[in-house]
Coordinates of C-alpha atoms in Angstrom, one line a residue:
Chain A
X254 CA 82.1 145.0 79.1
X255 CA 83.7 148.4 79.4
X256 CA 84.7 147.5 83.0
X257 CA 86.7 144.5 81.6
X258 CA 88.6 146.4 78.9
X259 CA 88.9 149.5 81.1
X260 CA 90.2 147.3 84.0
X261 CA 92.8 145.7 81.8
X262 CA 94.3 149.1 80.6
X263 CA 93.9 150.4 84.2
X264 CA 95.9 147.4 85.5
X265 CA 98.7 147.9 83.0
X266 CA 98.7 151.6 84.0
X267 CA 98.8 150.8 87.7
X268 CA 101.5 148.2 87.4
X269 CA 103.8 150.0 85.0
X270 CA 102.9 153.6 85.9
X271 CA 104.6 153.1 89.3
X272 CA 101.6 154.5 91.2
X273 CA 103.1 154.8 94.7
X274 CA 99.9 153.9 96.4
X275 CA 99.4 150.7 94.4
X276 CA 103.0 149.6 94.9
X277 CA 102.7 150.2 98.6
X278 CA 99.6 148.0 98.6
X279 CA 101.4 145.3 96.6
X280 CA 104.4 145.3 98.9
X281 CA 102.3 145.2 102.0
X282 CA 100.3 142.3 100.6
X283 CA 103.5 140.4 99.9
X284 CA 105.1 141.3 103.3
X285 CA 102.0 140.2 105.2
X286 CA 101.3 137.0 103.3
X287 CA 104.9 135.9 102.9
X288 CA 105.6 136.5 106.6
X289 CA 102.4 134.6 107.5
X290 CA 103.5 131.7 105.3
X291 CA 106.9 131.6 106.9
X292 CA 105.3 131.5 110.4
X293 CA 102.8 128.8 109.2
X294 CA 105.8 126.7 107.9
X295 CA 107.7 127.1 111.2
X296 CA 104.6 125.8 113.1
X297 CA 102.9 123.6 110.5
X298 CA 105.8 121.5 109.2
X299 CA 106.9 120.2 112.7
X300 CA 103.3 119.8 113.7
X301 CA 102.5 117.8 110.5
X302 CA 105.6 115.7 110.8
X303 CA 104.8 114.9 114.4
X304 CA 101.3 113.9 113.5
X305 CA 102.6 111.7 110.7
X306 CA 105.3 110.0 112.7
X307 CA 104.5 110.0 116.4
X308 CA 101.9 107.9 118.1
X309 CA 100.3 109.5 121.1
X310 CA 96.8 109.4 122.7
X311 CA 94.5 111.8 120.9
X312 CA 96.5 111.7 117.7
X313 CA 93.5 110.9 115.5
X314 CA 91.6 113.7 117.1
X315 CA 94.5 116.1 116.4
X316 CA 94.6 114.9 112.8
X317 CA 90.9 115.5 112.4
X318 CA 91.4 119.0 113.9
X319 CA 94.1 119.8 111.4
X320 CA 92.1 118.6 108.4
X321 CA 89.1 120.6 109.6
X322 CA 91.4 123.6 110.1
X323 CA 92.4 123.4 106.4
X324 CA 88.9 124.5 105.6
X325 CA 88.8 127.2 108.3
X326 CA 86.9 130.2 106.8
X327 CA 89.2 133.3 106.9
X328 CA 86.4 135.3 108.4
X329 CA 86.2 133.0 111.4
X330 CA 90.0 133.2 111.8
X331 CA 89.7 137.0 111.6
X332 CA 86.9 137.1 114.1
X333 CA 88.8 135.0 116.7
X334 CA 92.0 136.9 116.3
X335 CA 90.0 140.2 116.6
X336 CA 88.5 139.0 119.8
X337 CA 91.9 138.2 121.2
X338 CA 93.4 141.5 120.1
X339 CA 90.4 143.6 121.0
X340 CA 91.1 146.4 123.4
X341 CA 89.4 144.4 126.2
X342 CA 90.6 141.1 124.9
X343 CA 93.4 139.0 126.5
X344 CA 96.1 140.6 124.2
X345 CA 94.4 144.0 123.9
X346 CA 97.2 145.9 125.7
X347 CA 99.6 145.0 122.9
X348 CA 97.6 147.4 120.7
X349 CA 98.0 145.2 117.6
X350 CA 94.5 145.4 116.2
X351 CA 94.4 147.2 112.8
X352 CA 98.1 146.7 112.3
X353 CA 100.0 144.5 109.7
X354 CA 101.1 142.4 112.6
X355 CA 97.5 141.5 113.4
X356 CA 97.0 140.6 109.8
X357 CA 100.1 138.3 109.8
X358 CA 98.8 136.6 113.0
X359 CA 95.3 136.0 111.4
X360 CA 96.8 134.8 108.1
X361 CA 99.2 132.5 110.0
X362 CA 96.2 131.0 111.8
X363 CA 94.6 130.3 108.4
X364 CA 97.8 128.9 106.7
X365 CA 99.2 126.8 109.5
X366 CA 96.6 124.0 109.3
X367 CA 97.0 124.0 105.5
X368 CA 100.7 123.5 105.8
X369 CA 100.4 121.0 108.7
X370 CA 97.8 119.0 106.8
X371 CA 99.8 118.8 103.6
X372 CA 103.0 118.0 105.5
X373 CA 101.1 115.2 107.3
X374 CA 99.9 113.9 104.0
X375 CA 103.3 114.2 102.4
X376 CA 105.2 112.5 105.2
X377 CA 102.5 109.9 105.6
X378 CA 102.7 109.0 101.9
X379 CA 106.3 108.0 102.2
X380 CA 107.1 104.3 102.2
X381 CA 107.1 103.5 106.0
X382 CA 110.2 101.5 105.4
X383 CA 112.2 104.7 104.9
X384 CA 111.8 105.4 108.5
X385 CA 113.0 101.9 109.4
X386 CA 115.9 102.2 107.1
X387 CA 116.9 105.5 108.8
X388 CA 116.7 103.9 112.2
X389 CA 118.6 100.9 111.0
X390 CA 121.3 103.2 109.7
X391 CA 121.6 104.7 113.2
X392 CA 119.8 108.0 112.6
X393 CA 118.7 109.9 115.8
X394 CA 115.1 110.9 116.1
X395 CA 115.9 114.4 114.8
X396 CA 118.0 113.1 111.9
X397 CA 115.1 110.7 111.0
X398 CA 112.6 113.5 110.9
X399 CA 114.9 115.8 108.9
X400 CA 115.7 113.1 106.3
X401 CA 112.1 112.1 106.0
X402 CA 111.1 115.8 105.4
X403 CA 113.8 116.1 102.8
X404 CA 112.5 112.9 101.2
X405 CA 109.0 114.5 101.0
X406 CA 110.5 117.8 99.7
X407 CA 108.4 118.0 96.5
X408 CA 105.0 117.6 98.1
X409 CA 106.2 120.0 100.8
X410 CA 106.8 122.7 98.2
X411 CA 103.1 122.2 97.3
X412 CA 102.3 122.8 100.9
X413 CA 104.1 126.2 100.7
X414 CA 102.3 127.1 97.6
X415 CA 98.9 126.1 99.1
X416 CA 99.6 128.0 102.3
X417 CA 100.7 131.2 100.5
X418 CA 97.8 130.9 98.0
X419 CA 95.3 130.6 100.9
X420 CA 96.4 133.8 102.6
X421 CA 97.3 136.1 99.7
X422 CA 93.8 135.6 98.3
X423 CA 91.8 135.9 101.5
X424 CA 89.9 139.0 102.3
X425 CA 87.8 138.3 105.4
X426 CA 90.6 138.1 108.0
X427 CA 92.6 141.0 106.5
X428 CA 89.6 143.2 106.6
X429 CA 88.5 142.3 110.1
X430 CA 91.8 142.6 111.9
X431 CA 93.5 145.0 109.5
X432 CA 90.6 147.4 109.0
X433 CA 91.7 148.3 105.4
X434 CA 93.3 151.5 106.5
X435 CA 94.8 153.4 103.6
X436 CA 98.6 153.5 103.7
X437 CA 98.7 151.2 106.7
X438 CA 96.8 147.9 106.4
X439 CA 95.3 148.1 102.9
X440 CA 96.2 145.0 100.9
X441 CA 95.2 144.0 97.4
X442 CA 92.1 142.0 98.4
X443 CA 90.7 144.6 100.8
X444 CA 91.4 147.4 98.3
X445 CA 89.5 145.5 95.7
X446 CA 86.5 145.1 97.9
X447 CA 86.7 148.9 98.7
X448 CA 86.8 149.9 95.0
X449 CA 83.8 147.6 94.2
X450 CA 81.9 149.3 97.1
X451 CA 82.7 152.6 95.5
X452 CA 81.4 151.5 92.2
X453 CA 84.9 151.7 90.6
X454 CA 84.7 148.4 88.9
X455 CA 87.6 149.0 86.5
X456 CA 89.9 149.9 89.4
X457 CA 88.7 146.8 91.3
X458 CA 89.3 144.7 88.3
X459 CA 92.7 146.2 87.8
X460 CA 93.6 145.4 91.4
X461 CA 92.4 141.8 90.9
X462 CA 94.6 141.4 87.9
X463 CA 97.5 142.8 89.9
X464 CA 96.7 140.2 92.6
X465 CA 96.7 137.5 90.0
X466 CA 100.0 138.5 88.5
X467 CA 101.6 138.7 92.0
X468 CA 100.3 135.3 93.0
X469 CA 101.3 133.9 89.7
X470 CA 104.9 135.0 90.1
X471 CA 105.3 133.8 93.6
X472 CA 103.8 130.4 93.0
X473 CA 105.6 130.2 89.7
X474 CA 108.9 130.7 91.5
X475 CA 108.1 128.0 94.0
X476 CA 106.9 125.6 91.2
X477 CA 110.1 126.2 89.3
X478 CA 112.0 125.3 92.4
X479 CA 110.0 122.1 92.6
X480 CA 110.6 121.3 88.9
X481 CA 114.3 122.0 89.2
X482 CA 114.5 119.5 92.1
X483 CA 112.3 117.0 90.2
X484 CA 114.5 117.2 87.1
X485 CA 117.8 116.8 88.8
Chain B
X72 CA 132.9 78.8 120.6
X73 CA 132.8 82.6 120.1
X74 CA 129.8 84.6 121.1
X75 CA 127.1 84.6 118.4
X76 CA 126.9 87.9 116.6
X77 CA 123.1 87.6 116.6
X78 CA 121.0 85.4 118.9
X79 CA 117.2 85.2 119.3
X80 CA 115.8 83.2 122.1
X81 CA 112.2 82.2 122.6
X82 CA 111.0 85.2 120.7
X83 CA 107.2 85.7 120.5
X84 CA 105.6 88.4 118.4
X85 CA 101.8 88.9 118.2
X86 CA 100.0 91.2 115.8
X87 CA 96.2 91.7 115.5
X88 CA 95.5 88.9 118.0
X89 CA 97.6 86.4 116.0
X90 CA 100.9 85.0 117.0
X91 CA 103.3 85.6 114.0
X92 CA 106.5 84.5 115.7
X93 CA 106.4 81.6 118.2
X94 CA 109.3 80.8 120.5
X95 CA 111.7 81.3 117.6
X96 CA 115.3 80.7 118.4
X97 CA 118.2 81.5 116.1
X98 CA 121.9 82.1 116.5
X99 CA 124.4 83.3 114.0
X100 CA 128.1 83.0 114.6
X101 CA 130.6 85.7 113.4
X102 CA 131.1 85.4 109.7
X103 CA 128.3 82.9 109.3
X104 CA 126.0 83.3 106.3
X105 CA 122.4 82.0 106.8
X106 CA 119.5 82.0 104.4
X107 CA 116.1 82.1 106.1
X108 CA 113.7 80.3 103.8
X109 CA 109.9 80.2 104.2
X110 CA 106.7 80.9 102.3
X111 CA 105.1 84.3 102.3
X112 CA 103.6 85.0 105.7
X113 CA 105.8 82.5 107.5
X114 CA 107.1 85.4 109.7
X115 CA 110.5 85.7 108.1
X116 CA 110.4 89.5 107.7
X117 CA 109.0 89.9 111.2
X118 CA 111.9 87.9 112.5
X119 CA 114.3 90.1 110.6
X120 CA 112.7 93.3 112.0
X121 CA 113.0 91.8 115.5
X122 CA 116.7 90.9 114.8
X123 CA 117.3 94.4 113.6
X124 CA 115.8 95.8 116.8
X125 CA 113.2 97.6 114.7
X126 CA 110.4 95.7 116.4
X127 CA 110.2 94.8 120.0
X128 CA 108.9 91.2 120.6
X129 CA 106.2 90.6 123.1
X130 CA 108.4 88.0 124.7
X131 CA 111.9 86.6 124.4
X132 CA 115.5 87.9 124.1
X133 CA 117.5 89.4 121.2
X134 CA 121.2 89.7 121.8
X135 CA 123.6 91.4 119.4
X136 CA 127.3 90.4 120.0
X137 CA 126.3 88.8 123.2
X138 CA 124.6 91.9 124.6
X139 CA 121.0 91.7 125.4
X140 CA 118.9 94.4 123.6
X141 CA 116.9 96.8 125.7
X142 CA 115.0 99.9 124.8
X143 CA 118.0 101.9 126.1
X144 CA 120.8 100.3 124.2
X145 CA 118.9 99.4 121.0
X146 CA 120.3 102.5 119.1
X147 CA 123.8 101.7 120.1
X148 CA 123.5 98.0 119.3
X149 CA 122.0 98.8 115.9
X150 CA 125.3 100.3 114.9
X151 CA 126.8 96.8 114.6
X152 CA 124.2 95.7 112.1
X153 CA 123.0 96.8 108.7
X154 CA 119.6 96.2 107.1
X155 CA 118.8 96.0 103.4
X156 CA 115.1 95.9 102.6
X157 CA 113.3 94.5 99.6
X158 CA 113.4 98.0 98.0
X159 CA 116.7 99.9 97.9
X160 CA 115.1 102.7 99.8
X161 CA 117.6 105.3 98.7
X162 CA 117.2 108.8 99.8
X163 CA 116.7 111.7 97.5
X164 CA 120.3 112.9 97.6
X165 CA 123.4 111.9 95.7
X166 CA 124.5 108.3 95.4
X167 CA 127.6 109.1 97.5
X168 CA 125.6 110.8 100.2
X169 CA 123.3 107.8 100.3
X170 CA 126.2 105.4 100.7
X171 CA 127.7 107.7 103.4
X172 CA 124.5 108.2 105.3
X173 CA 125.1 105.5 108.0
X174 CA 128.6 106.8 108.7
X175 CA 127.3 110.4 108.9
X176 CA 124.7 109.2 111.5
X177 CA 127.5 107.6 113.5
X178 CA 129.2 111.0 113.7
X179 CA 131.9 110.7 111.1
X180 CA 133.0 113.9 109.2
X181 CA 131.6 114.3 105.8
X182 CA 134.9 113.8 104.0
X183 CA 135.8 110.6 106.0
X184 CA 132.3 109.2 105.5
X185 CA 132.4 109.9 101.8
X186 CA 135.9 108.4 101.5
X187 CA 134.7 105.1 103.0
X188 CA 131.4 105.2 101.1
X189 CA 133.4 105.7 97.8
X190 CA 135.4 102.6 98.7
X191 CA 132.3 100.5 99.0
X192 CA 130.6 102.0 95.9
X193 CA 133.8 101.0 94.0
X194 CA 133.6 97.4 95.5
X195 CA 130.1 97.1 94.2
X196 CA 131.1 98.6 90.8
X197 CA 129.0 101.8 91.1
X198 CA 131.6 104.3 92.1
X199 CA 131.2 106.1 88.7
X200 CA 127.7 106.9 89.7
X201 CA 128.7 108.7 93.0
X202 CA 127.6 112.2 91.9
X203 CA 124.3 111.1 90.4
X204 CA 121.0 111.6 92.1
X205 CA 119.8 108.3 93.5
X206 CA 116.4 108.5 91.7
X207 CA 118.1 108.4 88.3
X208 CA 119.5 104.9 88.9
X209 CA 118.3 101.7 87.4
X210 CA 116.9 99.0 89.8
X211 CA 120.2 97.0 89.7
X212 CA 122.3 100.1 90.3
X213 CA 120.1 101.2 93.2
X214 CA 120.4 97.7 94.8
X215 CA 124.2 97.9 94.5
X216 CA 124.2 101.3 96.2
X217 CA 122.0 100.0 99.0
X218 CA 124.4 97.1 99.5
X219 CA 127.4 99.5 99.5
X220 CA 125.6 101.7 102.1
X221 CA 125.0 98.6 104.3
X222 CA 128.7 97.5 104.1
X223 CA 130.0 101.1 104.6
X224 CA 129.3 101.1 108.4
X225 CA 131.4 97.9 108.7
X226 CA 128.6 95.9 110.4
X227 CA 129.2 92.6 112.2
X228 CA 126.1 91.3 110.6
X229 CA 124.0 92.2 107.6
X230 CA 120.2 91.6 107.7
X231 CA 118.8 91.3 104.2
X232 CA 115.1 91.2 103.6
X233 CA 114.7 89.8 100.1
X234 CA 117.0 92.4 98.6
X235 CA 116.9 90.9 95.1
X236 CA 113.1 90.1 94.9
X237 CA 112.4 93.1 92.6
X238 CA 115.4 92.5 90.3
X239 CA 115.4 90.7 87.0
X240 CA 117.1 87.3 86.8
X241 CA 120.3 88.4 85.1
X242 CA 120.9 91.2 87.6
X243 CA 120.2 88.9 90.5
X244 CA 122.5 86.3 89.1
X245 CA 125.2 88.9 89.0
X246 CA 124.6 90.5 92.4
X247 CA 124.2 87.4 94.5
X248 CA 127.8 86.1 94.0
X249 CA 129.1 89.6 94.3
X250 CA 127.4 89.9 97.7
X251 CA 128.7 86.5 98.8
X252 CA 132.2 87.6 97.8
X253 CA 132.0 90.9 99.7
X254 CA 130.7 89.1 102.7
X255 CA 133.6 86.7 102.6
X256 CA 136.1 89.5 102.3
X257 CA 134.6 91.6 105.0
X258 CA 134.1 88.7 107.4
X259 CA 130.6 90.0 108.2
X260 CA 127.9 87.5 109.1
X261 CA 124.6 87.7 107.2
X262 CA 121.0 86.6 107.5
X263 CA 119.1 86.6 104.1
X264 CA 115.4 86.3 104.2
X265 CA 114.0 84.8 101.0
X266 CA 111.2 82.6 99.7
X267 CA 113.3 81.6 96.7
X268 CA 114.8 78.1 97.1
X269 CA 117.6 78.6 94.5
X270 CA 118.6 81.9 96.2
X271 CA 118.7 80.2 99.6
X272 CA 120.9 77.4 98.3
X273 CA 123.2 79.8 96.4
X274 CA 123.5 82.2 99.3
X275 CA 123.6 80.4 102.6
X276 CA 126.3 78.3 104.3
X277 CA 123.2 77.1 106.1
X278 CA 119.5 77.3 105.4
X279 CA 117.1 77.9 108.2
X280 CA 113.5 76.9 107.4
X281 CA 110.5 78.6 108.8
X282 CA 106.8 78.0 108.7
X283 CA 103.9 79.7 110.5
X284 CA 106.2 81.7 112.7
X285 CA 108.2 78.6 113.8
X286 CA 111.7 77.6 113.0
X287 CA 111.5 74.1 111.4
X288 CA 115.0 73.0 110.7
X289 CA 118.4 74.4 110.0
X290 CA 121.4 73.0 108.1
X291 CA 123.4 73.0 105.0
X292 CA 121.1 72.9 101.9
X293 CA 122.3 69.6 100.7
X294 CA 122.0 68.0 104.1
X295 CA 118.4 69.3 104.5
X296 CA 117.6 68.0 101.1
X297 CA 119.0 64.5 101.9
X298 CA 117.7 64.3 105.5
X299 CA 114.8 66.7 106.2
X300 CA 113.9 66.3 109.9
X301 CA 110.1 66.6 109.2
X302 CA 107.5 66.7 106.5
X303 CA 107.1 70.5 106.5
X304 CA 110.9 70.9 106.2
X305 CA 110.9 68.5 103.3
X306 CA 108.2 70.4 101.5
X307 CA 110.0 73.8 102.1
X308 CA 113.3 72.5 100.8
X309 CA 111.6 71.6 97.6
X310 CA 111.1 67.8 97.9
X311 CA 108.0 66.8 96.0
X312 CA 108.0 63.1 96.6
X313 CA 106.8 62.6 100.1
X314 CA 105.1 59.3 100.8
X315 CA 103.5 57.7 103.8
X316 CA 104.9 54.2 104.1
X317 CA 104.7 51.2 106.5
X318 CA 107.8 49.3 107.6
X319 CA 107.4 45.7 106.4
X320 CA 110.8 44.4 107.5
X321 CA 114.1 45.5 108.9
X322 CA 117.5 43.9 108.5
X323 CA 121.0 45.3 109.3
X324 CA 120.8 49.0 108.4
X325 CA 118.1 48.6 105.8
X326 CA 114.3 48.9 105.9
X327 CA 111.8 47.4 103.5
X328 CA 108.9 49.8 103.2
X329 CA 105.5 49.6 101.4
X330 CA 104.1 52.9 100.3
X331 CA 100.5 53.4 101.6
X332 CA 97.9 52.4 100.6
X333 CA 99.0 49.9 98.1
X334 CA 102.7 50.0 97.2
X335 CA 105.1 50.1 95.7
X336 CA 107.7 48.5 97.9
X337 CA 111.1 50.2 98.3
X338 CA 114.3 49.9 100.4
X339 CA 115.7 52.7 102.5
X340 CA 118.5 53.1 105.0
X341 CA 117.7 53.3 108.7
X342 CA 118.2 57.0 109.5
X343 CA 121.0 57.4 112.1
X344 CA 119.9 57.7 115.6
X345 CA 116.4 56.3 115.1
X346 CA 115.0 52.8 115.8
X347 CA 112.0 52.3 113.6
X348 CA 109.9 49.2 114.3
X349 CA 108.3 46.8 111.9
X350 CA 104.7 47.9 111.3
X351 CA 105.3 51.5 112.1
X352 CA 104.0 54.1 109.6
X353 CA 106.7 56.6 108.6
X354 CA 107.2 59.4 106.0
X355 CA 109.6 58.8 103.1
X356 CA 111.1 61.7 101.2
X357 CA 112.9 61.5 97.9
X358 CA 114.5 64.5 96.2
X359 CA 113.7 64.6 92.5
X360 CA 117.4 64.9 91.5
X361 CA 118.2 61.7 93.4
X362 CA 116.3 59.4 91.0
X363 CA 117.2 58.3 87.5
X364 CA 114.7 57.4 84.8
X365 CA 114.7 54.1 83.1
X366 CA 113.1 53.1 79.8
X367 CA 111.1 49.9 79.7
X368 CA 113.3 46.9 80.1
X369 CA 116.4 49.0 81.0
X370 CA 118.1 47.4 84.0
X371 CA 118.5 49.3 87.3
X372 CA 121.9 49.4 89.1
X373 CA 122.5 46.6 91.5
X374 CA 121.0 47.2 94.9
X375 CA 118.9 50.2 93.8
X376 CA 115.2 50.5 94.1
X377 CA 113.3 50.2 90.9
X378 CA 109.7 51.3 90.7
X379 CA 107.8 50.7 87.4
X380 CA 105.0 52.9 86.1
X381 CA 104.0 55.3 83.4
X382 CA 105.0 58.8 82.6
X383 CA 102.4 61.2 84.0
X384 CA 102.7 65.0 83.9
X385 CA 105.8 66.5 82.3
X386 CA 107.0 70.0 83.0
X387 CA 109.9 71.5 81.0
X388 CA 112.4 73.3 83.2
X389 CA 115.7 75.0 82.4
X390 CA 117.7 72.1 83.9
X391 CA 115.6 69.4 82.3
X392 CA 112.1 68.0 82.5
X393 CA 110.3 67.4 85.7
X394 CA 108.3 64.2 85.3
X395 CA 105.8 62.5 87.5
X396 CA 106.1 58.7 87.2
X397 CA 102.8 57.1 88.1
X398 CA 103.7 54.0 90.1
X399 CA 101.0 53.1 92.6
X400 CA 102.4 56.1 94.4
X401 CA 103.4 59.1 92.2
X402 CA 107.2 59.7 92.2
X403 CA 108.6 63.0 90.9
X404 CA 111.9 62.7 89.0
X405 CA 114.1 65.0 86.9
X406 CA 115.1 64.1 83.4
X407 CA 118.3 66.2 83.1
X408 CA 118.6 68.4 80.0
X409 CA 120.5 66.7 77.2
X410 CA 121.6 68.1 73.8
X411 CA 119.9 65.2 72.1
X412 CA 116.4 65.6 73.3
X413 CA 115.2 62.7 75.4
X414 CA 111.6 62.7 74.8
X415 CA 109.4 61.3 77.5
X416 CA 105.8 60.9 76.3
X417 CA 103.0 61.0 78.8
X418 CA 101.5 57.6 79.1
X419 CA 104.6 55.6 78.0
X420 CA 106.0 53.0 80.3
X421 CA 109.0 54.1 82.4
X422 CA 110.7 53.3 85.7
X423 CA 112.5 55.4 88.4
X424 CA 115.5 54.0 90.1
X425 CA 117.4 55.3 93.2
X426 CA 119.8 54.0 95.8
X427 CA 118.3 53.1 99.2
X428 CA 120.4 55.9 100.7
X429 CA 118.4 58.5 98.7
X430 CA 115.1 57.7 100.3
X431 CA 115.0 59.3 103.7
X432 CA 112.8 57.9 106.4
X433 CA 111.2 60.3 108.9
X434 CA 109.9 58.3 111.9
X435 CA 106.4 59.2 113.1
X436 CA 106.5 61.6 116.1
X437 CA 105.9 59.8 119.3

């Protein structure tokens, strides 16, 4: 139990003490995961909307692929991205492996199916007559999609939370493509793994608490946004 | 005659291997208000979706303002019509932005769209709600906003898919005349899909009857009630007394008929444009409101039919009591409401009386 109490006081010290190394790790975690979430939104929302609204050959196959992708193990995503970015891989010349950019790519691969799947579900759950109503009012295709997404705004915020939650908490891909290099690609989850490996359970526990607090604040902000919309 | 604002010709729609609209034809003139009446599953909503160019029929032609709809011009033609569905289907924005949506899609500036939308919100008595979010509205308020949104684009025709079905009776009683009045003022034509007989009578200049994907008959409500062209139309327009009868004799404009299998006998007028022959089996329809009830021994007016029997089932209604009089063939009649309750006891002797003109004869199809 000393690890628990020690971890708690260590966490408070790390957060409030302004330890530059810890703050650098926190900021990198946020930068990587928030950027990956934004990329996932940019790709996943249009993809999910298209799957919900368009009818094309192979649609059900694509839907199945998206839903399967929602359960994609981060370690697999990390491995695939590694293979692409490996020095001898197709994108090896870019020299991205073991950089935050590589981590963003891997996390975007993880979050995009989550966002796409939840967008698909959110838009698919709308009364189909909304679409007819928009068409009848003379909306163009783009206007129809935009108004339907706005109509599904609340569940879409849930998609953002889920996407961000999936990547801020994953360790496999960050470790594999980032390499957990101190000062460069070390994020909260990989740092925690490292501290456990070293036997520094209190520090590991403190980092976990920091991760929890960070995740809590980000999702809290999004949830408040959702509530505010719901209450209006 | 001016070009119909909406015309459907030989429209066929199939779904799941079933034909749900079959060679349906319908034309609505500018400013004409038509109620489309049919049971659930008759194909009314499908017809409305086809008319709104939201569903392409397998066969047939839809023309809006005389222009035949194609995949290319559908979006452009849709601008001259508005659709109101059973649910208000308001968007999660302000009431004003909802009412302005169609105008915005047509490319109007926000301020101009809002100005026109505000005008129609005011006409439907909901302008004070303009700044509210649509999801905070009551059902009646939301329906008014949906109607304002439909009128705001100044359509040549409104297509209404049971817009009042989810509303309570008082709200409906308020909204229906309001809608009629706005239609009259704007000069827009309208097609209202409904399964409610009262609503169809109250709304439509004409009622179009539909069954199993086919158009059965069309005409003013009173005319359909007096002279339904076929048995199905009679049932749909709410006539409960429909008898099979044989023509016993014919003189001048009158027929003497015997209800099958064993009476009673009654007189009816020869329907214009028909030549029924003695011995022919026909269908006789008699609207409930056309009959009067007589006590035992009470005389019938001269020249009227009088059928004696006993009071059968009695159903209280707001307008009176619906009674079945068990003559050899059961006749449904309406005992109008009266402040001094006229009690009709099941089993007591009674008679129904009606003028020959009230009984409508439908010749057998040849």
